[in-house]
Coordinates of C-alpha atoms and ligand atoms in Angstrom, one line a residue:
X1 CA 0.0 0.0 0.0
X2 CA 1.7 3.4 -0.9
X3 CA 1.2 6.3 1.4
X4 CA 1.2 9.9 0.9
X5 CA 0.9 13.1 3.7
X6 CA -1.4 16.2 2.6
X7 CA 0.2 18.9 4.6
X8 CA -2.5 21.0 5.7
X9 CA -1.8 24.7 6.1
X10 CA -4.4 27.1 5.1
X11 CA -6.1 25.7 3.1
X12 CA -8.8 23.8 5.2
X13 CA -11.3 22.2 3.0
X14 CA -11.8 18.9 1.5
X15 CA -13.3 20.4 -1.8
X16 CA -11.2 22.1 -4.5
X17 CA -8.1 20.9 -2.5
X18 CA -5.8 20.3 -5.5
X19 CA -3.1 19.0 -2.9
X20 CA -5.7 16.1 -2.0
X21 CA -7.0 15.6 -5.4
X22 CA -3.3 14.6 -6.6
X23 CA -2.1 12.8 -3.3
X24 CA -5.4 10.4 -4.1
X25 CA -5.0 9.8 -7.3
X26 CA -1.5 8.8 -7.0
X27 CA -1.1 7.0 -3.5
X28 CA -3.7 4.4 -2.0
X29 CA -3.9 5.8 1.5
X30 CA -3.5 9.7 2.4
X31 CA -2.8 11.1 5.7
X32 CA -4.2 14.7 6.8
X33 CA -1.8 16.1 8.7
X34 CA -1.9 19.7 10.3
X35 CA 1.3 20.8 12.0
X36 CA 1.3 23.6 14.7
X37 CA 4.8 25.6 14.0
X38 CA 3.8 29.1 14.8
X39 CA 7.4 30.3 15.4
X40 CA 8.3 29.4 12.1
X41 CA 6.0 32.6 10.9
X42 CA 8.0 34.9 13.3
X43 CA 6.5 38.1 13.9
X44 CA 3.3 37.3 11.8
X45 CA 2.6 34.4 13.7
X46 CA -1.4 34.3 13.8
X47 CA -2.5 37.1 16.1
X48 CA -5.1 36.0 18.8
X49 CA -8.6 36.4 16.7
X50 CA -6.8 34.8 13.8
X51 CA -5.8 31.7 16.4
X52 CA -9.4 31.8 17.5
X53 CA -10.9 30.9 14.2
X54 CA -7.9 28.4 13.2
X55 CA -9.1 26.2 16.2
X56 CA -12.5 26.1 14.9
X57 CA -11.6 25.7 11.0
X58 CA -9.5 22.9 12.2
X59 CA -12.1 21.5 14.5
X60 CA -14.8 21.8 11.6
X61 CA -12.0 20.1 9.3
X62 CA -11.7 17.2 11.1
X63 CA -15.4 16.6 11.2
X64 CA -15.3 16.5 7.4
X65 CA -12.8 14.1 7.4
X66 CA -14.8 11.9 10.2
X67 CA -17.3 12.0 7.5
X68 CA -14.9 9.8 5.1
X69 CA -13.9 7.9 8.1
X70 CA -10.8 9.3 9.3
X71 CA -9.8 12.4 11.3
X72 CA -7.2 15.0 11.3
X73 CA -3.9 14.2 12.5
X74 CA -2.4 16.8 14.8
X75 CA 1.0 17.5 15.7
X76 CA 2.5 20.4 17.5
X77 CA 6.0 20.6 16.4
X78 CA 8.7 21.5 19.0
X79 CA 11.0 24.6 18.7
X80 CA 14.2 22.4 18.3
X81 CA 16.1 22.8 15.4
X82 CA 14.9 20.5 12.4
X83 CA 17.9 18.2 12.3
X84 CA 16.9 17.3 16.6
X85 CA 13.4 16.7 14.9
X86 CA 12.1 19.8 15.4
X87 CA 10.0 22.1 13.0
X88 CA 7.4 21.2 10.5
X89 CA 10.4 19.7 8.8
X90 CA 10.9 17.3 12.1
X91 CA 7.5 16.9 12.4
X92 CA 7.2 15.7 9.1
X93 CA 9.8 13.5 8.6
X94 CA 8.5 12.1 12.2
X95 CA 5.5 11.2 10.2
X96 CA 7.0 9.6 7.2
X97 CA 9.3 7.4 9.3
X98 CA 6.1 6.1 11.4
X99 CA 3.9 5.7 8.2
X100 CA 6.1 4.8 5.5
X101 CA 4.6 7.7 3.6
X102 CA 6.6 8.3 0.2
X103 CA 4.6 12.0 -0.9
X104 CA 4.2 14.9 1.2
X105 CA 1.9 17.3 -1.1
X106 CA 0.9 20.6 -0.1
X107 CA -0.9 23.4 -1.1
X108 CA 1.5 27.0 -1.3
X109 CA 1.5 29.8 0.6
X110 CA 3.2 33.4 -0.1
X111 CA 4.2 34.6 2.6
X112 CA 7.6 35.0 3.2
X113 CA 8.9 33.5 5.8
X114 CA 6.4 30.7 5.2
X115 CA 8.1 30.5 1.5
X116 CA 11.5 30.3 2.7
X117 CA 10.5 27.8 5.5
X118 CA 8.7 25.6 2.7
X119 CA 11.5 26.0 -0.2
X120 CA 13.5 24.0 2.8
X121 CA 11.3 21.6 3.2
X122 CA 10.9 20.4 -0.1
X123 CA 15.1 20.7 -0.7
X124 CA 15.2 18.2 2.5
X125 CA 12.5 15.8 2.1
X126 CA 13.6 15.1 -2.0
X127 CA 16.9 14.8 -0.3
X128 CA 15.5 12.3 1.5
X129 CA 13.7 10.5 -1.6
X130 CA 10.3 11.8 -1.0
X131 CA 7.6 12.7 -3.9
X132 CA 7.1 16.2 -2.8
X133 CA 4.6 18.5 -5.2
X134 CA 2.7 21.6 -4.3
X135 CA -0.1 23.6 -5.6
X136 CA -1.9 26.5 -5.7
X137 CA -5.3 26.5 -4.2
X138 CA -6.0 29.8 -2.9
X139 CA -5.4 32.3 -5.9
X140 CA -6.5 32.2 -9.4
X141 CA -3.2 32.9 -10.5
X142 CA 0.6 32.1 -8.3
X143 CA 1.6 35.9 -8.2
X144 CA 4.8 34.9 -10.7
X145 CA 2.3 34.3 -13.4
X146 CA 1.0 37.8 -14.0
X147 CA 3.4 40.3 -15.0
X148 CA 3.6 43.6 -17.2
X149 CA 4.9 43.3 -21.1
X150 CA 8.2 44.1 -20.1
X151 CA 7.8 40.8 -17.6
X152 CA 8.3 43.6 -14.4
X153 CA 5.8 43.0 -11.8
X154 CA 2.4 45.2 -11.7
X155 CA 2.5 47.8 -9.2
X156 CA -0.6 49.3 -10.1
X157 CA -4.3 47.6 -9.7
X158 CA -5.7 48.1 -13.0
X159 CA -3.4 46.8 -15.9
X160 CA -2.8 43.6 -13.1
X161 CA -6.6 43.3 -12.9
X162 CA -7.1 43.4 -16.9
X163 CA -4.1 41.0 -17.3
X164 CA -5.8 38.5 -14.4
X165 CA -9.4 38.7 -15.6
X166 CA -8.8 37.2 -18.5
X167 CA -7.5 33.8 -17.0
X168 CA -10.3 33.6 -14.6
X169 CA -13.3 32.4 -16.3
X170 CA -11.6 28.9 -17.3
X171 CA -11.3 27.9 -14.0
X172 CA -13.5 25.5 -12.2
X173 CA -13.1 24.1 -9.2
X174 CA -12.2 20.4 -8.1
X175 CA -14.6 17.9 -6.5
X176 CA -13.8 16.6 -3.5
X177 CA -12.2 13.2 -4.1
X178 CA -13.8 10.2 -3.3
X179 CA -13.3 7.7 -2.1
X180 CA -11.1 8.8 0.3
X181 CA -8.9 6.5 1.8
X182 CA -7.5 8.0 5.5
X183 CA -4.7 7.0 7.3
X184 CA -3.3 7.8 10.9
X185 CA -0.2 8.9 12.2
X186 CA 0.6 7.1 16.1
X187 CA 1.1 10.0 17.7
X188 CA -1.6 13.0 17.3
X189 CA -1.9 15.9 19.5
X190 CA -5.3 17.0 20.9
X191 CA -6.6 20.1 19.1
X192 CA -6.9 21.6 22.8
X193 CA -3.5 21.1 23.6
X194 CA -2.8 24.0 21.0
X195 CA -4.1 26.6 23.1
X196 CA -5.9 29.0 20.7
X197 CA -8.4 29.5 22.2
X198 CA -8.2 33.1 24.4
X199 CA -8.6 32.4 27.7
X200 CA -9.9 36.0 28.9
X201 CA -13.5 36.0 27.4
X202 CA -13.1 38.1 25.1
X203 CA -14.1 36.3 21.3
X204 CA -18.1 35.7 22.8
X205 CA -19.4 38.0 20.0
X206 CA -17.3 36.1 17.8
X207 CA -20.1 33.0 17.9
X208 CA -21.7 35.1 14.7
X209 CA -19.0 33.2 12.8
X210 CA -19.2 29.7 11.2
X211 CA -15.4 28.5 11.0
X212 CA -15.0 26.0 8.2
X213 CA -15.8 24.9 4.8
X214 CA -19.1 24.2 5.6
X215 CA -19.7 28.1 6.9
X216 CA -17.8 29.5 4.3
X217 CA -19.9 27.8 1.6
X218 CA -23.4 29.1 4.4
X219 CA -21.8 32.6 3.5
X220 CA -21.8 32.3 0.1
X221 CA -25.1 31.0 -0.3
X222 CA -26.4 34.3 1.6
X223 CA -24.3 36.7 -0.6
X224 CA -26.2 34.8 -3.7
X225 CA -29.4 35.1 -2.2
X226 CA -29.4 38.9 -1.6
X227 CA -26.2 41.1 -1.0
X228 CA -24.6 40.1 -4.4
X229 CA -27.1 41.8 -6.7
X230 CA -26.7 45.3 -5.0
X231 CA -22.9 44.8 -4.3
X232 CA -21.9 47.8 -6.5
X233 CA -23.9 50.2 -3.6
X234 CA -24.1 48.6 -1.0
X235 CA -20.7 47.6 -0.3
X236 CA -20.0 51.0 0.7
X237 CA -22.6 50.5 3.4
X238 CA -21.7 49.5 6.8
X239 CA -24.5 49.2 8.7
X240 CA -26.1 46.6 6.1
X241 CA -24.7 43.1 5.6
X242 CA -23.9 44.6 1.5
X243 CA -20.3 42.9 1.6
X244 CA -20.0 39.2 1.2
X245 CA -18.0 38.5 4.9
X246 CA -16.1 35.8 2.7
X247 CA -12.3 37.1 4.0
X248 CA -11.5 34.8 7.0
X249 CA -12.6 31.7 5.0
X250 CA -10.7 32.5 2.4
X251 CA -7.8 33.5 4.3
X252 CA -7.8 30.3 5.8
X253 CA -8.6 28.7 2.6
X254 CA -12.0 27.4 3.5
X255 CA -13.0 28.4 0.3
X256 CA -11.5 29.6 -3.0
X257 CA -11.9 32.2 -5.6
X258 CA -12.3 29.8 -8.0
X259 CA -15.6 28.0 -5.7
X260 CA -16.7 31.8 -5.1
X261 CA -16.8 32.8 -8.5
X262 CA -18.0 29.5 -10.0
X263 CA -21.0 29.2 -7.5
X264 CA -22.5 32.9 -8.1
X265 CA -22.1 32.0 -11.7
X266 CA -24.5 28.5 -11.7
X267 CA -26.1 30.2 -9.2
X268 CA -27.6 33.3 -12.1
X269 CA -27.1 31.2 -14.8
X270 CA -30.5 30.7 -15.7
X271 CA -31.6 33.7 -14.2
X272 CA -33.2 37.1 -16.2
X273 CA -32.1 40.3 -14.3
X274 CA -28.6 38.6 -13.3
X275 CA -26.4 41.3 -11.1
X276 CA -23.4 42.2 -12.8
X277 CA -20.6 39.9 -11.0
X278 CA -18.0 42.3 -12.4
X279 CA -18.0 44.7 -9.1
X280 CA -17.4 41.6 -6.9
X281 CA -15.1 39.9 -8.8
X282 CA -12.7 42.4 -9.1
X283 CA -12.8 43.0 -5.3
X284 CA -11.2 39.5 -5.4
X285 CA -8.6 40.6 -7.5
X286 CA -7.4 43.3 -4.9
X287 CA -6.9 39.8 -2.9
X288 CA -5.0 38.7 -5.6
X289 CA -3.0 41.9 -6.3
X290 CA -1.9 42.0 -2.7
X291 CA -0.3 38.8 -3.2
X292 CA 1.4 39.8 -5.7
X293 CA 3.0 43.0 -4.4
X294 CA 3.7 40.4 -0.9
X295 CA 5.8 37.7 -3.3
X296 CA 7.6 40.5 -5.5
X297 CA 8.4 42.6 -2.9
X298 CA 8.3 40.5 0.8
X299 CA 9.3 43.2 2.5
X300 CA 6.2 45.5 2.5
X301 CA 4.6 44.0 5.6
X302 CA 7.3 46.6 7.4
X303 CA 8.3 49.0 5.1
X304 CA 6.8 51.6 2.5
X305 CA 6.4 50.2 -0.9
X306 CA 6.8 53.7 -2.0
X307 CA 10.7 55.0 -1.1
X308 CA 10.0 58.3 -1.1
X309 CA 7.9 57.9 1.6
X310 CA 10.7 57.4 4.3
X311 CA 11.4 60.7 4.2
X312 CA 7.6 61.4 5.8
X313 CA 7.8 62.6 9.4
X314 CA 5.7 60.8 11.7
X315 CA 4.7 62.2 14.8
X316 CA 6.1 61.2 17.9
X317 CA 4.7 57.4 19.1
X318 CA 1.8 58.4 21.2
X319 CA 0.8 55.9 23.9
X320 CA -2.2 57.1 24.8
X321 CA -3.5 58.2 21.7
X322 CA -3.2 55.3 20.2
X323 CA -4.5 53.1 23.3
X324 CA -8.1 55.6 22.7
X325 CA -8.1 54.6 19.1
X326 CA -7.7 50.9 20.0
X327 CA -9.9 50.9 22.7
X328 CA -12.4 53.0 20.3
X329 CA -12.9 56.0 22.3
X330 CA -11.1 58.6 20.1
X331 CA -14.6 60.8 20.2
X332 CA -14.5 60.4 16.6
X333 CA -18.4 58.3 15.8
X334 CA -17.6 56.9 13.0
X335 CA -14.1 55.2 13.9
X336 CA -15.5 54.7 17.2
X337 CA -17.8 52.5 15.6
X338 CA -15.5 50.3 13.8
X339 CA -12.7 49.9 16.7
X340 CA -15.5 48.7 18.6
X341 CA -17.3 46.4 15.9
X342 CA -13.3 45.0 15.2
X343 CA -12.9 44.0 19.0
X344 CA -16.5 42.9 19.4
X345 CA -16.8 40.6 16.0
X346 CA -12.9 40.0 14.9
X347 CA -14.1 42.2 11.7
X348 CA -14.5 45.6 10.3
X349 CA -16.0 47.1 7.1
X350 CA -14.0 47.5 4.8
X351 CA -15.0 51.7 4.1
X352 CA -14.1 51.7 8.2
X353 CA -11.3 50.4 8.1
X354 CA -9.8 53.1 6.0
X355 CA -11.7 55.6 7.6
X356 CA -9.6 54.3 11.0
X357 CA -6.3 53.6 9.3
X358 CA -6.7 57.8 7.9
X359 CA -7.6 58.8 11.3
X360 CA -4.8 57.1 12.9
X361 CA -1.8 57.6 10.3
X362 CA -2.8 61.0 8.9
X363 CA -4.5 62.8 11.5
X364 CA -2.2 61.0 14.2
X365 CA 0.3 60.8 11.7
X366 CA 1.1 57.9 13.7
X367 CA 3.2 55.0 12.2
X368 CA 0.8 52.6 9.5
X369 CA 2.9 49.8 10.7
X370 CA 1.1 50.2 14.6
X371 CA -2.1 50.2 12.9
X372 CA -1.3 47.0 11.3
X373 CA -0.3 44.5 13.9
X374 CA -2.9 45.8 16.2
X375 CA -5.2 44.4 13.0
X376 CA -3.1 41.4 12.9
X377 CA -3.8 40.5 16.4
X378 CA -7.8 41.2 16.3
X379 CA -8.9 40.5 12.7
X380 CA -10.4 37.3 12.5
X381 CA -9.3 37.9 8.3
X382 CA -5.8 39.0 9.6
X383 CA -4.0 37.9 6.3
X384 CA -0.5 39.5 5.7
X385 CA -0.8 40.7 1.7
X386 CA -3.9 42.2 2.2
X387 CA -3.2 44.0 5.2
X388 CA -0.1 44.9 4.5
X389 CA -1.8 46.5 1.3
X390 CA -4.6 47.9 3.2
X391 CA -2.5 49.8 5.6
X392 CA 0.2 51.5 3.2
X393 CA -2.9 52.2 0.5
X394 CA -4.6 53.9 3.2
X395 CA -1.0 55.7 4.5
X396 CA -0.4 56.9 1.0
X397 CA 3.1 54.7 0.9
X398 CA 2.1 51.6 -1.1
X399 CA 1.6 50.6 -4.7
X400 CA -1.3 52.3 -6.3
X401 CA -1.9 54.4 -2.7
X402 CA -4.7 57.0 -2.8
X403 CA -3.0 60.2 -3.4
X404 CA -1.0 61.7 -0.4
X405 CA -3.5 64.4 -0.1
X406 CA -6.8 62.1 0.1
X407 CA -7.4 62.5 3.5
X408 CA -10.8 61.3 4.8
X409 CA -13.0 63.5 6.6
X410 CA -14.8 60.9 8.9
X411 CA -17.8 63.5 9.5
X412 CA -18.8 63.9 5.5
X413 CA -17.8 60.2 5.4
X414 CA -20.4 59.2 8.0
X415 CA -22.6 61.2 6.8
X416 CA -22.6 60.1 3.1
X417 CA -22.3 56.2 4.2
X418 CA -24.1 55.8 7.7
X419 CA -26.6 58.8 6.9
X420 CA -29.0 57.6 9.9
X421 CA -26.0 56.5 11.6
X422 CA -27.3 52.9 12.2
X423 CA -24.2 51.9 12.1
X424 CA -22.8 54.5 14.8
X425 CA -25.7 53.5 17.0
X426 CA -24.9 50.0 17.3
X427 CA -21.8 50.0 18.2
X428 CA -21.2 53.8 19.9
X429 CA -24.5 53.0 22.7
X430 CA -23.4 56.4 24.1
X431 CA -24.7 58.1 21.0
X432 CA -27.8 55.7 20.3
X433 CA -30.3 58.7 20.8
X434 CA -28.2 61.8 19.4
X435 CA -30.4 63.8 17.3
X436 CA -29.8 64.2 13.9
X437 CA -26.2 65.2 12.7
X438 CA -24.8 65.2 16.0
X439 CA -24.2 61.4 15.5
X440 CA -21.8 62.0 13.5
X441 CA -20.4 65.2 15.1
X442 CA -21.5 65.2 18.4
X443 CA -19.1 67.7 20.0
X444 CA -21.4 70.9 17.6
X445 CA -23.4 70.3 20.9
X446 CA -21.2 71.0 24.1
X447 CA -24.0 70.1 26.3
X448 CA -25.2 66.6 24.4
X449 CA -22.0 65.7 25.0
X450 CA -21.5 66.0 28.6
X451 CA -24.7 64.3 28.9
X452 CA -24.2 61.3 26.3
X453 CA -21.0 60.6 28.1
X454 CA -18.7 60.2 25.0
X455 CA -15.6 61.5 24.9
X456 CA -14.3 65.0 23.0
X457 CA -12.9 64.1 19.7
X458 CA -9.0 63.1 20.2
X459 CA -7.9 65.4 17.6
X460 CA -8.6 68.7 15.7
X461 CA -10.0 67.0 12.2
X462 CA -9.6 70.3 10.5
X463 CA -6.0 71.3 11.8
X464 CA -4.4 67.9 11.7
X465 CA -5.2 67.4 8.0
X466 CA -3.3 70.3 7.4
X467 CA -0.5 69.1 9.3
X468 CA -0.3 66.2 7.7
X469 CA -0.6 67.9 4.1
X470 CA 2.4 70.3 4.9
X471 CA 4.7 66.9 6.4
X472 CA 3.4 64.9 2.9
X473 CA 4.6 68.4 0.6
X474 CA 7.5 68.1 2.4
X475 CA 7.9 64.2 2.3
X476 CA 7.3 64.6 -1.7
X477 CA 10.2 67.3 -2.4
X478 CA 12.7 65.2 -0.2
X479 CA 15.2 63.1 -2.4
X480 CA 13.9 59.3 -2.7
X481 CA 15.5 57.4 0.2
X482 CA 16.2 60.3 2.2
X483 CA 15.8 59.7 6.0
X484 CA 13.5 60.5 8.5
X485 CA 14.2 63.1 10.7
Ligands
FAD501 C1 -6.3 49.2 6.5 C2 -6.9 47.9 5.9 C3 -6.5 46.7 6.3 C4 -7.1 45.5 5.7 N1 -6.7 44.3 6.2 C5 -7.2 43.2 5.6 C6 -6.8 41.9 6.1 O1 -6.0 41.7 7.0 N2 -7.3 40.8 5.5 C7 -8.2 40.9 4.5 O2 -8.7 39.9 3.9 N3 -8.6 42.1 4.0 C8 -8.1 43.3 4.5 N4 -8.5 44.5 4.0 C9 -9.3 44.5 2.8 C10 -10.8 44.6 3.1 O3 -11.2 45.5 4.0 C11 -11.4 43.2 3.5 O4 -10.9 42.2 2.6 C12 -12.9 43.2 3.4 O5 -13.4 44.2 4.2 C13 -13.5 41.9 3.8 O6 -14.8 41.9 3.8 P1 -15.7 41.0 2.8 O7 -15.2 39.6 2.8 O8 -17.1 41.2 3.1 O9 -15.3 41.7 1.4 P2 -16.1 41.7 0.0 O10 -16.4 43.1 -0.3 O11 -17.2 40.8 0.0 O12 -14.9 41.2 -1.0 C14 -14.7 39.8 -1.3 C15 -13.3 39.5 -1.0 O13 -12.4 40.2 -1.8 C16 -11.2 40.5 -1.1 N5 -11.1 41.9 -0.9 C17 -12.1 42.8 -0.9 N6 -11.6 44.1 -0.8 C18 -10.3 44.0 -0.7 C19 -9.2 44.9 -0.6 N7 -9.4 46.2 -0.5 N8 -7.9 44.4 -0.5 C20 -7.7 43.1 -0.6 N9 -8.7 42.2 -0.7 C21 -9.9 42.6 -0.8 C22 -11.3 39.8 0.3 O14 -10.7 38.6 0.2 C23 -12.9 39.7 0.4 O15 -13.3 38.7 1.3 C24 -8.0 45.6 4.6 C25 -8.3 46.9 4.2 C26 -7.8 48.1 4.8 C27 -8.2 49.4 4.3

C-alpha cells in the first residue's frame, strides 16, 4: 500500500483541495496532517482572533474528514532545530518514518517567511527521496504568473486586474475526491492542547462566525441570495450586511476564488435580471494583487512600498492616543464604531477600516505599521498581503496608494455612508439617541456631550489634515530614500 501526507496549512477544505486531489490519485492511503509551527512565521505568527478561528476551521475540518472515516492528524511541532526533529520539517519526517509515507503534497502559501520555510522543506525531504509536489489552491493565478509586457511585476491595480481577468473564467473548481482512503499517524496531538483558544472572554461575539468549509460555503449562499445583486452600492454600506464577509474563509482557505466565483455563476445562470458579477469579482482581485506586491516585494509587511515615503515625518509614538483609538474611544463616531465592531466581532467594514487607518496615520500621523499588527492581532481575516496592502494604501506609501492628499473626513464620510447613523448607533450605545447630525459630530453640541457621556474628539479633524498635508509636501520634495528626521 503506498502512502502519501497532505500537509494541511491554510487551506482547510476537502473540496477544490488540488493538494488532496493529486495525493489520491497517485497514493492508496493519504494522511491529513496539520502541524502547529507558529514560530516558524515569526513576527506574523497568527494574532489572537486569527488563532481563534484556526481552532474552529481545524475542528470543523476534522469533522469532514470523520465524515470519510478518518480524522485530522495533529502534531504540534517543537522549537528544536529541524535536524533534533524539530519544525514542520521534524514533524514531518517524524510522520514519514512512522507511516512509510513516500509524498508529502501541499498546497502554497506566499508569505515570506512561510516560502523560505517551505522551499526548505521540499530541498530536505527530496533529499530524502520523497515525492514532494505543491499547488496552488488559494489564488486564481501564483503571483509569478502575471506580469507587465516588459515581464516587471504590476505595481498598479488596474493593468494587473485586466491582465488576471482574462485567465479567470476557465477555471472551475475540483470535487472533493472520493473515495477517500484515510490513514493515521501514532502519535496526534489533541486540538486543545494548541491553546488558541483566548482564555480571557473576550471572542463571545465572535459566535456570529461559522469557522470551516461548511460556513464558508453558508456565506456564500447568503451573498447569492441577496447582498450580491446590490454589491456595487451597498458595499460601501456598513451598517447593512452589503459585503460578502467571505475574507476569513478565504484567508484560511475554507473556500477559493475559484468556488466563489464558480458558485455565483451557476447560481444566475438561468436567471433574467442577473447582477453584474464584475464589481465583486474584481474586489477578489485586490486579494489577488496583494499577493502579488507580498511575493515580489516581501518586504512591505514593514516598510513603504513607495521609497519616497521614508522621508515622511511621523509624529512622535503616542501611547495614549493610540491606546483611545484601539480601545475606540477617540470621540470620533464613526471610527468609534469600527474599533469597537473589530474587538467585538474580529471584523470591520471594509470603508471603516480606511476611515480608522486615515484617522490614525494622517490625523495622528502615527506609524501605519502600529495600525497593522494591532489588526493582525484582532482580525479574525488578519491575512499579511492584504493588510499589508490595506495599511500602506490607506497611508499613502504603497503601490497604487490614494494620493497623499486624500485624506478622509470621517464626518462627511459618515454622513454620506451611515446617513441615519445605524451603524454609529450599534456600536457607539453612548450616542444611540443623538439627534440628527450630531451622531456623527456630536461635539457641535457641548452640552449633548457631557450628557451622552462620550468623549471629545482626540484630535482637531480640520487642523491635523493640514499638518499632515504640509509633512506629505514636504515628504514629496525630499530626495527618494532620504531619511526621517
Ligand atoms: C487598513 C486595511 C486593512 C485591511 N486588512 C485586511 C486583512 O488583514 N485581510 C483581508 O482579507 N482584507 C483586509 N483588508 C481589505 C478589506 O477590508 C477586506 O478584505 C474586506 O473588508 C473583507 O470583507 P468581505 O469579505 O465582506 O469583502 P467583500 O467586499 O465581499 O470582498 C470579497 C473578497 O475580496 C477580497 N477583498 C475585498 N476588498 C479587498 C481589498 N481592499 N484588498 C484586498 N482584498 C480585498 C477579500 O478577500 C474579500 O473577502 C484591509 C483593508 C484596509 C483598508
Amino acid at each position: 500500500m503506498t502512502t502519501a501526507i497532505v500537509w494541511f496549512r491554510r487551506d482547510l477544505r476537502l473540496a477544490d483541495n488540488p493538494a488532496l486531489v493529486a495525493a489520491t490519485q497517485g497514493y492508496d492511503r493519504v494522511i491529513p496532517l496539520y502541524i502547529h509551527a507558529p514560530h516558524e512565521e515569526g513576527e506574523w505568527a497568527p494574532g489572537a482572533a486569527s488563532r481563534w478561528w484556526l481552532h474552529h476551521s481545524l475542528a470543523s475540518l476534522d469533522t469532514g474528514l470523520k465524515h470519510h472515516r478518518g480524522a485530522l492528524q495533529v502534531v504540534a511541532a517543537s522549537t528544536s532545530a529541524p535536524a533534533d526533529g524539530g519544525g514542520s520539517l521534524g514533524a514531518l519526517r517524524a510522520a514519514i518514518k512512522a507511516t512509510g509515507a513516500t509524498a508529502v503534497y501541499f498546497n502554497l502559501l506566499y508569505d515570506p517567511l512561510i516560502r523560505k520555510r517551505d522551499e526548505k522543506v521540499r530541498k530536505a525531504l527530496e533529499a530524502d527521496g520523497l515525492d514532494v509536489a505543491s499547488f496552488n489552491a488559494s489564488l486564481w493565478c501564483n503571483p509569478w504568473e502575471t506580469s507587465t509586457k516588459e515581464g516587471e511585476p504590476y505595481r498598479v491595480f488596474t493593468p494587473f486586474w485586466r491582465n488576471l481577468r482574462t485567465r479567470i473564467d476557465e477555471q472551475g473548481p475540483l470535487d472533493t475526491p472520493a473515495p477517500l482512503h484515510l490513514g493515521t499517524v501514532p502519535k496526534s496531538d489533541d486540538l486543545d492542547s494548541l491553546a488558541l483558544l483566548p482564555t480571557l472572554d473576550w471572542a463571545k461575539g465572535f459566535d456570529e462566525w461559522t469557522p470551516g468549509e461548511e460556513g464558508a460555503q453558508e456565506m456564500l449562499s447568503l451573498f447569492a441570495d441577496d447582498a450580491v445583486g446590490h454589491y456595487d452600492t451597498g458595499r460601501d454600506l456598513p451598517a447593512r450586511h452589503g459585503t460578502s464577509r467571505l475574507s476569513p474563509h478565504l484567508h484560511f482557505g475554507e473556500i477559493s476564488p475559484r468556488q466563489v466565483a464558480d458558485r455565483l455563476r451557476a447560481h444566475f445562470a438561468r436567471r433574467k435580471n442577473a447582477p453584474d458579477l464584475e464589481p465583486y469579482l474584481r474586489q477578489l482581485g485586490w486579494r489577488e494583487f496583494g499577493h502579488h506586491l507580498l511575493w515580489h516585494f516581501p518586504d512591505t509587511p514593514k516598510k513603504n512600498f513607495n521609497k519616497k515615503f521614508d522621508a515622511f515625518r511621523w509624529a512622535k509614538r503616542d501611547a495614549h492616543a493610540l491606546r483611545r483609538w484601539k480601545q475606540g474611544k477617540t470621540g470620533i463616531p464613526i471610527v468609534d464604531a469600527g474599533m469597537r465592531e473589530l474587538w467585538a466581532t474580529g471584523w470591520m467594514h471594509n470603508r471603516v477600516r480606511m476611515l480608522v487607518a486615515s484617522l490614525l496615520t494622517k490625523n495622528l500621523r502615527q506609524h501605519w505599521v502600529l495600525g497593522e499588527k494591532w489588526f493582525w492581532d484582532t482580525l479574525v481575516d488578519a491575512d499579511l498581503a492584504n493588510n499589508a496592502m490595506g495599511w500602506q494604501w490607506v497611508a499613502g506609501s504603497g503601490a497604487d496608494a490614494s494620493p497623499y492628499f486624500r485624506i478622509f473626513n470621517p464626518v462627511t464620510q459618515s454622513e454620506k455612508f451611515d446617513a441615519e447613523g445605524a451603524y454609529i448607533r450599534r456600536w457607539v450605545p453612548e450616542l444611540r439617541d443623538a439627534p440628527g447630525r450630531l451622531v456623527h459630530a456630536p461635539w457641535e453640541d457641548a452640552a449633548f456631550l457631557k450628557r451622552s457621556g462620550y468623549p471629545s474628539p482626540i484630535v482637531d479633524l480640520k487642523s491635523s489634515r493640514e499638518d499632515a498635508l504640509t509633512a506629505y509636501q514636504k515628504a514629496r520634495g525630499a530626495p527618494a530614500g532620504a531619511t526621517r528626521e
